[in-house]
Short mmCIF file of C-alpha atoms in Angstrom, two decimals:
data_model
loop_
_atom_site.label_atom_id
_atom_site.label_comp_id
_atom_site.label_asym_id
_atom_site.label_seq_id
_atom_site.Cartn_x
_atom_site.Cartn_y
_atom_site.Cartn_z
CA MET A 1036 -86.45 52.84 86.78
CA THR A 1037 -84.88 53.71 83.18
CA SER A 1038 -81.42 52.53 82.54
CA PRO A 1039 -78.99 54.93 81.03
CA ILE A 1040 -78.43 55.32 77.20
CA MET A 1041 -75.15 53.83 76.33
CA LEU A 1042 -73.03 54.84 73.37
CA ASN A 1043 -70.62 52.23 72.08
CA GLY A 1044 -70.74 50.56 75.46
CA GLN A 1045 -69.85 53.89 77.03
CA ASP A 1046 -71.81 56.30 79.21
CA PRO A 1047 -72.00 59.64 77.11
CA THR A 1048 -71.95 61.73 80.00
CA ALA A 1049 -68.67 60.35 80.84
CA PHE A 1050 -67.27 60.77 77.62
CA THR A 1051 -68.33 64.37 77.11
CA SER A 1052 -66.29 64.93 80.37
CA GLU A 1053 -63.13 63.21 79.41
CA ALA A 1054 -63.15 65.26 75.95
CA SER A 1055 -63.87 68.57 77.58
CA THR A 1056 -60.79 67.82 79.94
CA ARG A 1057 -58.37 66.97 77.07
CA LEU A 1058 -59.51 69.82 75.15
CA SER A 1059 -58.64 72.39 77.87
CA HIS A 1060 -55.24 70.54 78.18
CA TYR A 1061 -54.83 71.14 74.52
CA TYR A 1062 -55.70 74.68 74.67
CA GLN A 1063 -53.11 74.78 77.74
CA VAL A 1064 -50.41 73.47 75.76
CA ASP A 1065 -50.88 75.65 72.46
CA SER A 1066 -50.71 78.55 74.81
CA GLU A 1067 -47.55 77.67 76.43
CA ARG A 1068 -46.27 76.69 72.89
CA GLN A 1069 -47.35 80.23 71.48
CA ALA A 1070 -45.72 82.15 74.57
CA PHE A 1071 -42.42 80.05 74.03
CA ILE A 1072 -42.38 80.60 70.60
CA HIS A 1073 -42.97 84.47 71.45
CA ASN A 1074 -40.23 84.58 74.07
CA ILE A 1075 -37.83 83.09 71.41
CA LEU A 1076 -38.81 85.41 68.60
CA ASP A 1077 -38.29 88.33 71.14
CA LYS A 1078 -34.70 86.75 72.09
CA ILE A 1079 -33.74 86.22 68.64
CA ASP A 1080 -34.76 89.95 67.88
CA ALA A 1081 -32.97 91.40 70.93
CA ASP A 1082 -29.59 89.54 69.93
CA ALA A 1083 -29.98 90.54 66.48
CA LYS A 1084 -29.97 94.06 67.71
CA ARG A 1085 -26.91 93.33 70.01
CA ILE A 1086 -24.94 91.86 67.32
CA ASN A 1087 -25.65 94.98 65.15
CA GLU A 1088 -24.38 97.02 67.99
CA LEU A 1089 -21.15 94.92 68.56
CA GLU A 1090 -20.28 94.81 64.79
CA LEU A 1091 -20.52 98.47 64.97
CA ASP A 1092 -18.42 98.34 67.93
CA LEU A 1093 -15.98 95.93 66.25
CA GLU A 1094 -15.81 98.15 63.12
CA ASP A 1095 -14.95 101.21 65.26
CA GLN A 1096 -12.30 99.20 67.16
CA LYS A 1097 -10.73 98.18 64.08
CA SER A 1098 -10.63 101.65 62.76
CA SER A 1099 -9.46 102.98 66.05
CA ARG A 1100 -6.69 100.34 66.46
CA ALA A 1101 -5.65 101.34 62.95
CA SER A 1102 -5.33 104.80 63.61
CA TYR A 1103 -3.58 104.25 67.18
CA GLN A 1104 -1.07 101.64 65.13
CA SER A 1105 -0.33 104.42 62.65
CA LYS A 1106 0.27 106.91 65.41
CA ALA A 1107 2.41 104.59 67.09
CA ILE A 1108 4.65 103.78 64.11
CA ALA A 1109 5.03 107.33 63.60
CA LEU A 1110 5.70 108.12 67.14
CA GLU A 1111 8.18 105.10 67.36
CA ASN A 1112 9.88 106.40 64.18
CA GLU A 1113 10.05 110.17 65.53
CA LEU A 1114 11.43 108.59 68.96
CA ARG A 1115 14.31 106.88 66.99
CA ALA A 1116 14.90 110.18 65.00
CA ILE A 1117 15.14 112.08 68.27
CA GLY A 1118 17.36 109.41 69.68
CA ARG A 1119 19.48 109.49 66.94
CA GLN A 1120 19.69 113.26 66.85
CA VAL A 1121 20.27 113.50 70.81
CA GLU A 1122 23.18 110.80 70.27
CA LYS A 1123 24.32 112.86 66.99
CA ASP A 1124 24.49 116.16 69.16
CA SER A 1125 25.20 114.83 72.56
CA PHE A 1126 28.51 116.15 74.30
CA VAL A 1127 30.57 116.01 77.34
CA VAL A 1128 31.41 119.25 79.60
CA VAL A 1129 34.23 120.06 81.79
CA LEU A 1130 33.57 122.79 84.35
CA ILE A 1131 36.63 124.30 86.22
CA ASP A 1132 36.70 126.65 89.06
CA GLY A 1133 39.77 128.71 87.92
CA ASP A 1134 40.52 129.95 91.60
CA GLY A 1135 40.76 126.33 92.91
CA ALA A 1136 42.18 124.39 90.00
CA LYS A 1137 45.33 125.77 88.70
CA PHE A 1138 46.97 124.50 85.14
CA ALA A 1139 50.39 122.71 85.69
CA ASP A 1140 53.29 125.20 85.88
CA GLU A 1141 54.89 124.28 82.79
CA PHE A 1142 51.65 125.52 80.83
CA LEU A 1143 51.52 128.78 82.95
CA ARG A 1144 54.98 129.76 82.45
CA ASP A 1145 54.89 129.79 78.78
CA PRO A 1146 51.45 131.05 78.22
CA ILE A 1147 51.59 131.19 74.47
CA GLY A 1148 52.48 127.68 73.89
CA GLY A 1149 51.83 126.31 77.31
CA ALA A 1150 47.90 127.35 76.72
CA GLU A 1151 47.75 125.05 73.54
CA ARG A 1152 49.35 122.04 75.07
CA ALA A 1153 47.20 122.83 78.22
CA ALA A 1154 44.06 122.26 76.19
CA ILE A 1155 45.38 119.31 74.03
CA ARG A 1156 46.59 117.64 77.47
CA LEU A 1157 42.91 118.21 79.16
CA LYS A 1158 41.10 116.92 75.88
CA GLN A 1159 43.08 114.04 75.75
CA ALA A 1160 42.70 112.86 79.54
CA VAL A 1161 38.87 113.40 79.36
CA ARG A 1162 38.81 111.48 75.95
CA GLU A 1163 40.95 108.65 77.50
CA ASN A 1164 38.36 108.55 80.81
CA LEU A 1165 35.32 108.54 78.46
CA ARG A 1166 37.05 105.46 76.50
CA ASP A 1167 37.65 103.51 79.49
CA THR A 1168 33.81 104.19 80.84
CA GLY A 1169 32.17 103.37 77.29
CA VAL A 1170 30.64 106.59 77.29
CA GLY A 1171 29.90 108.35 73.87
CA GLN A 1172 31.80 107.94 70.76
CA ASP A 1173 35.38 108.83 70.07
CA ASP A 1174 34.39 112.08 68.41
CA ILE A 1175 31.82 113.15 70.84
CA PRO A 1176 32.31 117.10 71.40
CA ILE A 1177 34.24 118.15 74.46
CA LEU A 1178 33.33 121.65 76.02
CA VAL A 1179 35.70 123.33 78.80
CA ARG A 1180 34.56 126.32 80.67
CA VAL A 1181 36.91 127.88 82.94
CA TYR A 1182 35.73 130.64 85.31
CA ALA A 1183 38.42 132.63 87.23
CA ASN A 1184 38.85 135.93 88.80
CA LEU A 1185 42.05 136.59 86.59
CA ASN A 1186 43.00 139.70 88.39
CA ASP A 1187 43.42 138.23 91.95
CA LEU A 1188 44.66 134.53 90.15
CA SER A 1189 47.23 136.49 88.37
CA LYS A 1190 48.59 138.29 91.51
CA SER A 1191 48.83 134.74 93.28
CA LEU A 1192 50.81 133.17 90.70
CA ARG A 1193 52.95 135.93 90.41
CA MET A 1194 53.51 136.05 94.20
CA SER A 1195 54.02 132.60 94.10
CA ARG A 1196 56.69 132.93 91.18
CA ILE A 1197 54.85 130.88 88.72
CA ILE A 1198 54.73 133.65 86.24
CA GLU A 1199 56.62 137.08 85.99
CA TYR A 1200 53.99 139.33 85.00
CA ASP A 1201 50.06 139.62 85.69
CA GLU A 1202 49.61 139.93 81.74
CA ASP A 1203 51.12 136.49 81.36
CA MET A 1204 48.04 134.81 83.00
CA ARG A 1205 45.50 137.13 80.87
CA LEU A 1206 47.50 135.79 77.67
CA PHE A 1207 47.22 132.38 78.88
CA ALA A 1208 43.60 132.70 79.12
CA GLU A 1209 43.15 134.28 75.64
CA ARG A 1210 45.21 131.73 74.06
CA PHE A 1211 43.64 128.85 75.89
CA THR A 1212 39.93 130.20 74.66
CA ASN A 1213 41.35 130.64 71.04
CA SER A 1214 42.99 127.16 70.80
CA ARG A 1215 39.52 125.32 70.40
CA ALA A 1216 35.84 126.38 69.53
CA ASP A 1217 34.67 124.46 72.34
CA PHE A 1218 37.08 125.99 74.85
CA ASP A 1219 36.44 128.97 77.03
CA PHE A 1220 38.23 130.93 79.96
CA VAL A 1221 35.92 133.21 81.56
CA ASN A 1222 37.15 136.02 83.78
CA VAL A 1223 34.39 136.86 86.30
CA GLY A 1224 35.95 139.80 87.80
CA LYS A 1225 36.49 140.57 91.37
CA GLY A 1226 33.81 138.83 93.81
CA LYS A 1227 34.26 135.83 96.17
CA GLU A 1228 31.43 134.11 94.85
CA ASN A 1229 31.44 135.08 91.14
CA ALA A 1230 32.96 131.97 89.96
CA ASP A 1231 31.21 129.79 92.39
CA SER A 1232 28.08 131.29 91.10
CA LYS A 1233 28.55 130.51 87.51
CA ILE A 1234 29.77 126.99 88.29
CA ARG A 1235 26.41 126.27 90.14
CA ARG A 1236 24.11 127.60 87.54
CA MET A 1237 26.03 125.66 84.57
CA LEU A 1238 26.33 122.41 86.53
CA ASN A 1239 22.53 122.71 87.05
CA HIS A 1240 21.89 123.49 83.57
CA TYR A 1241 24.27 120.75 81.88
CA TYR A 1242 22.91 117.81 84.46
CA ARG A 1243 19.27 118.38 83.10
CA ASN A 1244 20.44 118.59 79.64
CA ILE A 1245 19.74 115.10 78.23
CA GLN A 1246 22.33 115.76 75.43
CA CYS A 1247 25.22 116.29 77.85
CA LYS A 1248 26.53 112.50 78.51
CA LYS A 1249 29.13 113.62 81.21
CA ILE A 1250 30.09 116.31 83.53
CA PHE A 1251 33.81 116.85 84.69
CA LEU A 1252 33.72 119.07 87.60
CA ALA A 1253 37.22 120.71 88.79
CA GLY A 1254 38.30 122.92 91.39
CA CYS A 1255 35.41 122.46 93.94
CA CYS A 1256 37.14 119.60 96.15
CA HIS A 1257 39.67 121.96 98.02
CA ASP A 1258 37.34 123.28 100.28
CA ASN A 1259 33.42 122.70 101.48
CA GLY A 1260 31.95 125.74 99.53
CA TYR A 1261 30.38 123.17 96.79
CA LEU A 1262 29.50 120.18 99.43
CA HIS A 1263 25.90 121.36 99.89
CA ASP A 1264 25.16 122.17 96.13
CA LEU A 1265 26.56 118.57 95.13
CA ARG A 1266 24.46 116.65 97.72
CA ASP A 1267 21.34 117.49 95.10
CA TYR A 1268 23.01 115.38 92.42
CA THR A 1269 23.63 112.26 94.61
CA GLY A 1270 21.43 109.08 94.62
CA SER A 1271 21.07 109.17 90.39
CA ASN A 1272 21.83 106.18 88.68
CA GLU A 1273 22.96 108.16 85.55
CA ASN A 1274 26.62 108.29 86.86
CA LYS A 1275 26.67 111.64 85.08
CA LEU A 1276 28.99 113.76 87.26
CA THR A 1277 32.84 112.90 87.85
CA LEU A 1278 34.63 115.35 90.32
CA LEU A 1279 38.30 116.07 89.29
CA GLU A 1280 40.65 116.39 92.43
CA THR A 1281 43.53 118.88 92.16
CA THR A 1282 44.80 119.38 95.45
CA PRO A 1283 43.65 117.06 97.99
CA ALA A 1284 40.19 116.77 98.49
CA GLU A 1285 38.27 117.31 101.47
CA PRO A 1286 37.01 113.99 103.27
CA SER A 1287 33.41 114.95 102.63
CA PHE A 1288 33.21 114.72 99.11
CA ARG A 1289 34.55 111.12 98.97
CA SER A 1290 31.26 110.22 101.05
CA LEU A 1291 28.95 111.61 98.30
CA GLY A 1292 29.65 108.86 96.21
CA PHE A 1293 30.61 110.45 93.07
CA PRO A 1294 33.74 109.14 90.83
CA ILE A 1295 36.85 111.24 91.54
CA LEU A 1296 39.56 111.38 89.29
CA ARG A 1297 43.11 113.20 89.05
CA PHE A 1298 44.44 114.75 86.12
CA ASP A 1299 48.22 115.35 87.46
CA ASP A 1300 49.63 116.10 84.23
CA VAL A 1301 47.14 118.95 83.61
CA PHE A 1302 46.65 120.60 86.82
CA ARG A 1303 48.68 121.61 89.90
CA SER A 1304 48.57 118.90 92.77
CA GLU A 1305 49.72 121.10 95.45
CA PRO A 1306 48.10 124.56 96.49
CA LEU A 1307 50.26 127.76 96.10
CA GLY A 1308 52.67 129.09 98.50
CA ASN A 1309 50.42 132.09 99.41
CA GLU A 1310 47.52 129.74 99.81
CA THR A 1311 49.22 127.77 102.48
CA LYS A 1312 48.45 128.77 106.08
CA HIS A 1313 51.29 128.61 108.69
CA SER A 1314 51.12 129.06 112.55
CA PHE A 1315 53.89 130.39 113.82
CA PRO A 1316 54.55 130.41 117.91
CA THR A 1317 54.25 133.59 120.07
CA MET A 1318 57.38 134.72 121.46
CA PHE A 1319 57.12 136.76 124.71
CA PRO A 1320 60.15 139.27 125.70
CA ARG A 1321 61.75 137.76 128.97
CA ALA A 1322 61.12 139.60 131.98
CA ARG A 1323 64.10 141.41 133.34
CA SER A 1324 65.12 141.17 136.95
CA PRO A 1325 64.29 144.16 139.20
CA THR A 1326 67.92 144.59 140.34
CA GLN A 1327 69.24 145.15 136.90
CA VAL A 1328 70.05 149.14 136.32
CA PRO A 1329 71.11 150.27 133.16
CA ALA A 1330 74.86 150.95 133.29
CA GLY A 1331 74.73 153.34 130.08
CA PRO A 1332 74.08 153.38 126.20
CA GLY A 1333 76.31 150.97 124.43
CA PRO A 1334 76.57 149.80 120.65
CA ILE A 1335 73.80 147.98 119.23
CA ALA A 1336 74.38 145.76 115.87
CA ARG A 1337 71.28 146.40 113.33
CA PRO A 1338 69.50 142.97 112.74
CA THR A 1339 70.46 141.37 109.67
CA GLN A 1340 67.17 139.69 109.24
CA PRO A 1341 63.99 141.44 108.30
CA ILE A 1342 61.79 142.22 111.28
CA GLN A 1343 58.38 140.24 111.51
CA LYS A 1344 55.55 142.42 111.39
CA SER A 1345 53.30 139.98 113.61
CA THR A 1346 52.42 141.50 116.61
CA PRO A 1347 53.52 139.78 119.84
CA THR A 1348 50.88 139.20 122.46
CA ILE A 1349 51.99 139.55 126.02
CA PRO A 1350 49.90 137.93 128.77
CA PRO A 1351 48.42 139.72 131.76
CA GLY A 1352 50.67 138.21 134.28
CA PHE A 1353 53.51 139.49 132.27
CA GLN A 1354 52.15 142.88 132.24
CA GLU A 1355 51.72 142.87 135.93
CA GLN A 1356 55.36 141.65 136.55
CA ARG A 1357 56.48 144.67 134.43
CA ARG A 1358 54.62 146.98 136.41
CA SER A 1359 55.92 145.86 139.50
CA SER A 1360 59.41 146.23 138.45
CA THR A 1361 61.59 148.93 139.71
CA PRO A 1362 61.30 152.35 137.67
CA ILE A 1363 62.24 152.17 134.30
CA PRO A 1364 64.02 155.24 133.15
CA THR A 1365 62.04 157.28 130.17
CA PRO A 1366 63.88 157.21 127.00
CA THR A 1367 65.54 160.32 125.34
CA THR A 1368 64.60 161.33 122.20
CA LEU A 1369 67.54 162.44 120.03
CA SER A 1370 67.50 164.58 117.28
CA ALA A 1371 67.97 163.27 113.82
CA ASN A 1372 71.40 164.43 113.15
CA THR A 1373 72.92 162.77 116.32
CA SER A 1374 75.35 160.47 115.06
CA SER A 1375 74.39 156.41 116.21
CA PRO A 1376 77.58 154.17 117.42
CA ILE A 1377 76.23 151.25 115.31
CA GLN A 1378 79.25 148.79 114.72
CA PRO A 1379 78.08 146.31 111.92
CA THR A 1380 80.79 144.06 112.88
CA THR A 1381 80.00 143.81 116.68
CA THR A 1382 81.76 140.79 118.41
CA PRO A 1383 79.92 138.44 120.64
CA GLU A 1384 81.92 139.96 123.60
CA GLN A 1385 81.03 143.23 122.82
CA LEU A 1386 77.61 142.05 122.53
CA ALA A 1387 77.59 140.53 125.91
CA ALA A 1388 78.84 143.77 127.34
CA GLN A 1389 75.93 145.80 126.15
CA PRO A 1390 73.43 146.89 128.78
CA PRO A 1391 69.75 145.84 128.64
CA ARG A 1392 67.65 148.27 126.12
CA ALA A 1393 65.69 150.92 128.08
CA SER A 1394 61.65 150.50 127.66
CA SER A 1395 58.69 151.98 129.15
CA VAL A 1396 55.16 149.95 129.48
CA ILE A 1397 52.16 151.93 129.03
CA SER A 1398 48.79 150.26 129.98
CA SER A 1399 46.12 151.56 127.22
CA GLY A 1400 42.40 152.05 128.10
CA ASN A 1401 41.34 149.23 125.80
CA GLY A 1402 43.53 146.42 127.59
CA GLY A 1403 46.70 146.79 125.28
CA THR A 1404 49.95 147.66 126.61
CA SER A 1405 52.33 150.26 124.40
CA ILE A 1406 56.00 149.34 124.77
CA SER A 1407 58.55 152.02 123.71
CA TYR A 1408 61.90 150.44 122.93
CA ALA A 1409 64.46 153.62 122.38
CA THR A 1410 66.93 151.45 121.41
CA ALA A 1411 65.15 149.00 119.17
CA GLY A 1412 66.50 149.94 115.96
CA GLY A 1413 69.85 151.99 117.19
CA VAL A 1414 69.99 155.48 119.05
CA ASN A 1415 68.01 157.12 116.48
CA ASP A 1416 65.50 154.83 115.55
CA LEU A 1417 62.78 155.16 118.45
CA GLN A 1418 59.88 152.98 117.61
CA ASN A 1419 56.55 152.15 119.44
CA VAL A 1420 55.12 148.71 119.59
CA THR A 1421 51.36 148.22 120.43
CA VAL A 1422 50.83 144.92 121.87
CA LYS A 1423 46.79 143.77 122.04
CA ALA A 1424 45.49 141.60 124.49
CA PRO A 1425 44.71 138.07 123.51
CA LYS A 1426 41.13 137.61 121.93
CA PRO A 1427 38.78 135.25 123.54
CA LYS A 1428 38.72 131.69 121.99
CA LYS A 1429 35.78 131.16 119.80
CA GLN A 1430 33.64 128.30 121.17
CA PRO A 1431 33.89 125.05 118.80
CA LYS A 1432 31.05 124.29 116.63
CA VAL A 1433 29.34 120.62 117.80
CA ILE A 1434 26.53 118.74 116.29
CA PHE A 1435 24.79 116.29 118.80
CA TYR A 1436 23.33 112.99 117.66
CA ASN A 1437 21.36 110.11 119.55
CA THR A 1438 22.09 106.35 119.51
CA ASP A 1439 20.44 106.05 116.11
CA ASN A 1440 22.68 108.56 114.50
CA TYR A 1441 19.51 111.22 114.29
CA ARG A 1442 20.79 114.53 114.58
CA ILE A 1443 19.36 116.19 117.76
CA ASP A 1444 18.35 119.92 117.68
CA SER A 1445 18.74 122.37 120.82
CA PRO A 1446 15.09 123.40 122.52
CA THR A 1447 12.92 125.99 121.03
CA GLN A 1448 10.33 128.31 122.66
CA HIS A 1449 7.61 130.20 120.78
CA PRO A 1450 8.47 134.20 120.86
CA PRO A 1451 6.68 136.10 123.55
CA ARG A 1452 3.79 138.12 122.58
CA THR A 1453 5.44 141.73 122.31
CA PRO A 1454 5.38 144.56 119.64
CA ALA A 1455 7.85 142.73 117.61
CA GLN A 1456 5.27 140.16 116.14
CA THR A 1457 2.92 143.15 114.82
CA SER A 1458 6.41 144.85 113.33
CA TYR A 1459 7.65 141.50 111.89
CA GLN A 1460 4.00 141.00 110.22
CA ALA A 1461 4.02 144.40 108.80
CA LYS A 1462 7.57 143.96 107.04
CA PHE A 1463 6.85 140.35 106.09
CA GLN A 1464 3.66 141.70 104.23
CA ALA A 1465 5.54 144.65 103.02
CA ILE A 1466 7.81 142.23 100.80
CA LYS A 1467 5.39 140.24 99.41
CA PRO A 1468 5.39 138.39 97.15
CA SER A 1469 9.15 137.94 98.12
CA VAL A 1470 10.22 136.42 101.18
CA PHE A 1471 13.29 137.24 103.91
CA CYS A 1472 16.30 135.25 102.80
CA ASN A 1473 16.99 133.06 105.76
CA ASP A 1474 20.90 132.40 104.73
CA PHE A 1475 21.05 135.97 104.87
CA TYR A 1476 19.47 136.89 107.97
CA LEU A 1477 19.94 133.47 109.92
CA LYS A 1478 23.64 132.74 108.69
CA GLY A 1479 24.84 136.29 107.82
CA ARG A 1480 25.70 135.40 104.41
CA CYS A 1481 24.00 134.09 101.03
CA LYS A 1482 25.83 132.63 98.45
CA TRP A 1483 23.84 133.97 95.80
CA GLY A 1484 24.47 137.55 96.68
CA ILE A 1485 23.10 140.11 94.55
CA SER A 1486 21.79 137.43 92.16
CA CYS A 1487 19.43 135.92 95.27
CA ASP A 1488 15.52 136.29 94.52
CA LYS A 1489 14.93 136.94 97.99
CA THR A 1490 14.72 140.30 100.33
CA HIS A 1491 18.27 141.37 101.67
CA ASP A 1492 17.52 144.90 102.45
CA ALA A 1493 14.96 144.90 104.76
CA GLU A 1494 16.11 145.52 108.40
CA LEU A 1495 15.00 143.33 111.33
CA THR A 1496 15.58 143.92 114.97
CA GLY A 1497 16.79 141.54 117.24
CA PRO A 1498 13.30 140.52 118.58
CA GLU A 1499 12.17 140.19 114.73
CA LEU A 1500 15.33 137.85 114.08
CA ALA A 1501 14.35 135.76 117.15
CA ILE A 1502 10.75 135.56 115.60
CA HIS A 1503 12.17 134.63 112.04
CA ARG A 1504 14.67 131.89 113.38
CA TYR A 1505 11.45 130.47 115.02
CA LYS A 1506 9.48 130.09 111.92
CA ALA A 1507 12.38 128.82 110.22
CA ARG A 1508 12.87 126.05 112.97
CA THR A 1509 9.13 124.89 112.03
CA SER A 1510 10.38 123.73 108.59
CA LEU A 1511 11.99 120.21 108.20
CA CYS A 1512 15.51 120.11 106.70
CA PRO A 1513 15.69 118.74 103.23
CA ALA A 1514 18.77 116.67 104.81
CA GLY A 1515 16.67 115.55 107.61
CA PRO A 1516 18.23 113.84 110.66
CA TYR A 1517 21.49 113.24 108.68
CA CYS A 1518 22.18 116.97 107.91
CA VAL A 1519 26.08 118.05 108.96
CA ASP A 1520 25.68 121.57 108.51
CA TYR A 1521 27.04 123.36 111.71
CA ASP A 1522 24.94 126.34 110.71
CA CYS A 1523 21.67 124.93 109.70
CA TYR A 1524 18.64 127.00 110.97
CA LEU A 1525 15.74 124.39 110.06
CA SER A 1526 14.85 121.44 112.20
CA HIS A 1527 15.55 117.93 111.95
CA HIS A 1528 12.98 116.38 114.22
CA CYS A 1529 9.66 117.94 115.30
CA PRO A 1530 10.41 120.77 117.73
CA ARG A 1531 7.21 120.47 119.53
CA MET A 1532 7.05 118.78 122.57
CA PRO A 1533 4.44 117.35 122.75
CA CYS A 1534 3.15 117.99 119.33
CA SER A 1535 -0.41 118.09 119.05
CA ARG A 1536 -1.09 118.78 114.95
CA GLY A 1537 -1.19 114.92 114.11
CA ASP A 1538 -0.72 114.17 110.88
CA MET A 1539 -0.68 117.84 109.89
CA CYS A 1540 2.73 117.93 111.14
CA PRO A 1541 5.41 118.13 108.32
CA PHE A 1542 7.54 115.68 110.63
CA TYR A 1543 4.93 113.04 110.52
CA ASP A 1544 5.37 110.26 108.30
CA THR A 1545 7.90 111.87 106.09
CA GLU A 1546 8.87 110.31 102.94
CA LYS A 1547 12.45 109.57 103.70
CA TRP A 1548 12.85 109.24 107.05
CA GLY A 1549 9.22 107.95 108.43
CA ASP A 1550 7.96 109.58 111.80
CA LEU A 1551 10.54 112.16 113.14
CA HIS A 1552 8.64 112.82 116.52
CA LEU A 1553 11.22 111.89 118.85
CA THR A 1554 10.87 110.35 122.68
CA LYS A 1555 12.54 111.81 125.27
CA GLU A 1556 15.20 108.96 125.40
CA GLN A 1557 15.68 109.48 121.39
CA LEU A 1558 16.36 113.26 122.42
CA GLN A 1559 19.29 112.40 124.41
CA ALA A 1560 22.60 112.74 122.88
CA SER A 1561 24.87 109.77 122.76
#
């Protein structure tokens, strides 16, 4: 057997196999190296493209930032210029309801010089208050607007003996207007709501004007006419509105949170004499005994005091007592030329000897009683006095609250299906795009009068009004459960029991008061 050929002491076959294996390994390593190099080159190329894009974006951002910075600087300069202009042209306004706030008597009695002094005194009082509160500059303009019905105001002042002639008030208003370029005394003419309407519009206008730094409102605190309008301005941090109290303010105004000042050296602090309501006790004539019989005519002294024009009220019991008395002789009408035995100097003894006056009592068809006193003003002075039956007392208005101090509404029901539903819808469609004025139809009065932009002239029947009232009850009152308006026709909690509208109900999750769906326990008055 032939032995294998050896090469350098090794088997050539084994050497060849080992070389082939190593060569394959080298091929694999080279392939991996080339793939790695290709991947690196691809990554470098992608990064280069991304860097190029980022460089472009950077340049764009630099350009945009420069543009925005330039615009921001321009806007800041413009804003500062506007701020300086606003501060330069800022002002303070004084709105006066002249029917409610009257100037002091010392000014009104001297319409020529008093108007000038009143203007100076008012401006000084406002300036001192601004200085104390730190509002505005010392030279900030003060605008004064007085709105009043000069005809009725002049008459009231004359009847109260503040002025001698109506023309004095007109002269005062003219001199007050001409005393300062920024002062105006405006005659709004006849109409109860004319001055109120002007004040409301001007208050809204100046409150929204950023150049107006402060508003002084005078003549609005003597009654509750402005109360609901002023509630719209509560809750603001501006502290822009200040109330000027002349006559004592109603307690409700103090709960609004506005500062309340008094300028007693400018305005009257007491109401006029003819503005004060007096109540007089009703005097009933004493029933005469049935056994008394007139002895004959006697001298009657005329009254030295003026006779009151108020009509006495005779209760039904007294009428029955008069009817049950013995027959009363009918007075005899005397001719005009009959001499009257009137003695101006009648003594107490003579008066005591005088017989009772003859009278006749006649019941009228409307429940009143006509009493004829033949000797009320002497023998010649026959006069009839008509006495009306007492009017029924009005039920007091009340508002019910629960233990949470939430207002509770009376229950309401959906109006029945009647022809009034069709007629109401027809009238509702006919006035579109306008709507029925809720205040006019449901309260019987509208504070805007002829200036109201809603419909007043459509005639609604009783059933149609009931439908309209129910529709109003489906709306949430802006004052919510804390409403204090006795005549409010809106709802202060969900009127439906139970409510099936879910989150579509306007009383569900309200912004100010949360969920206004009350339970049966919550609907119980406290």
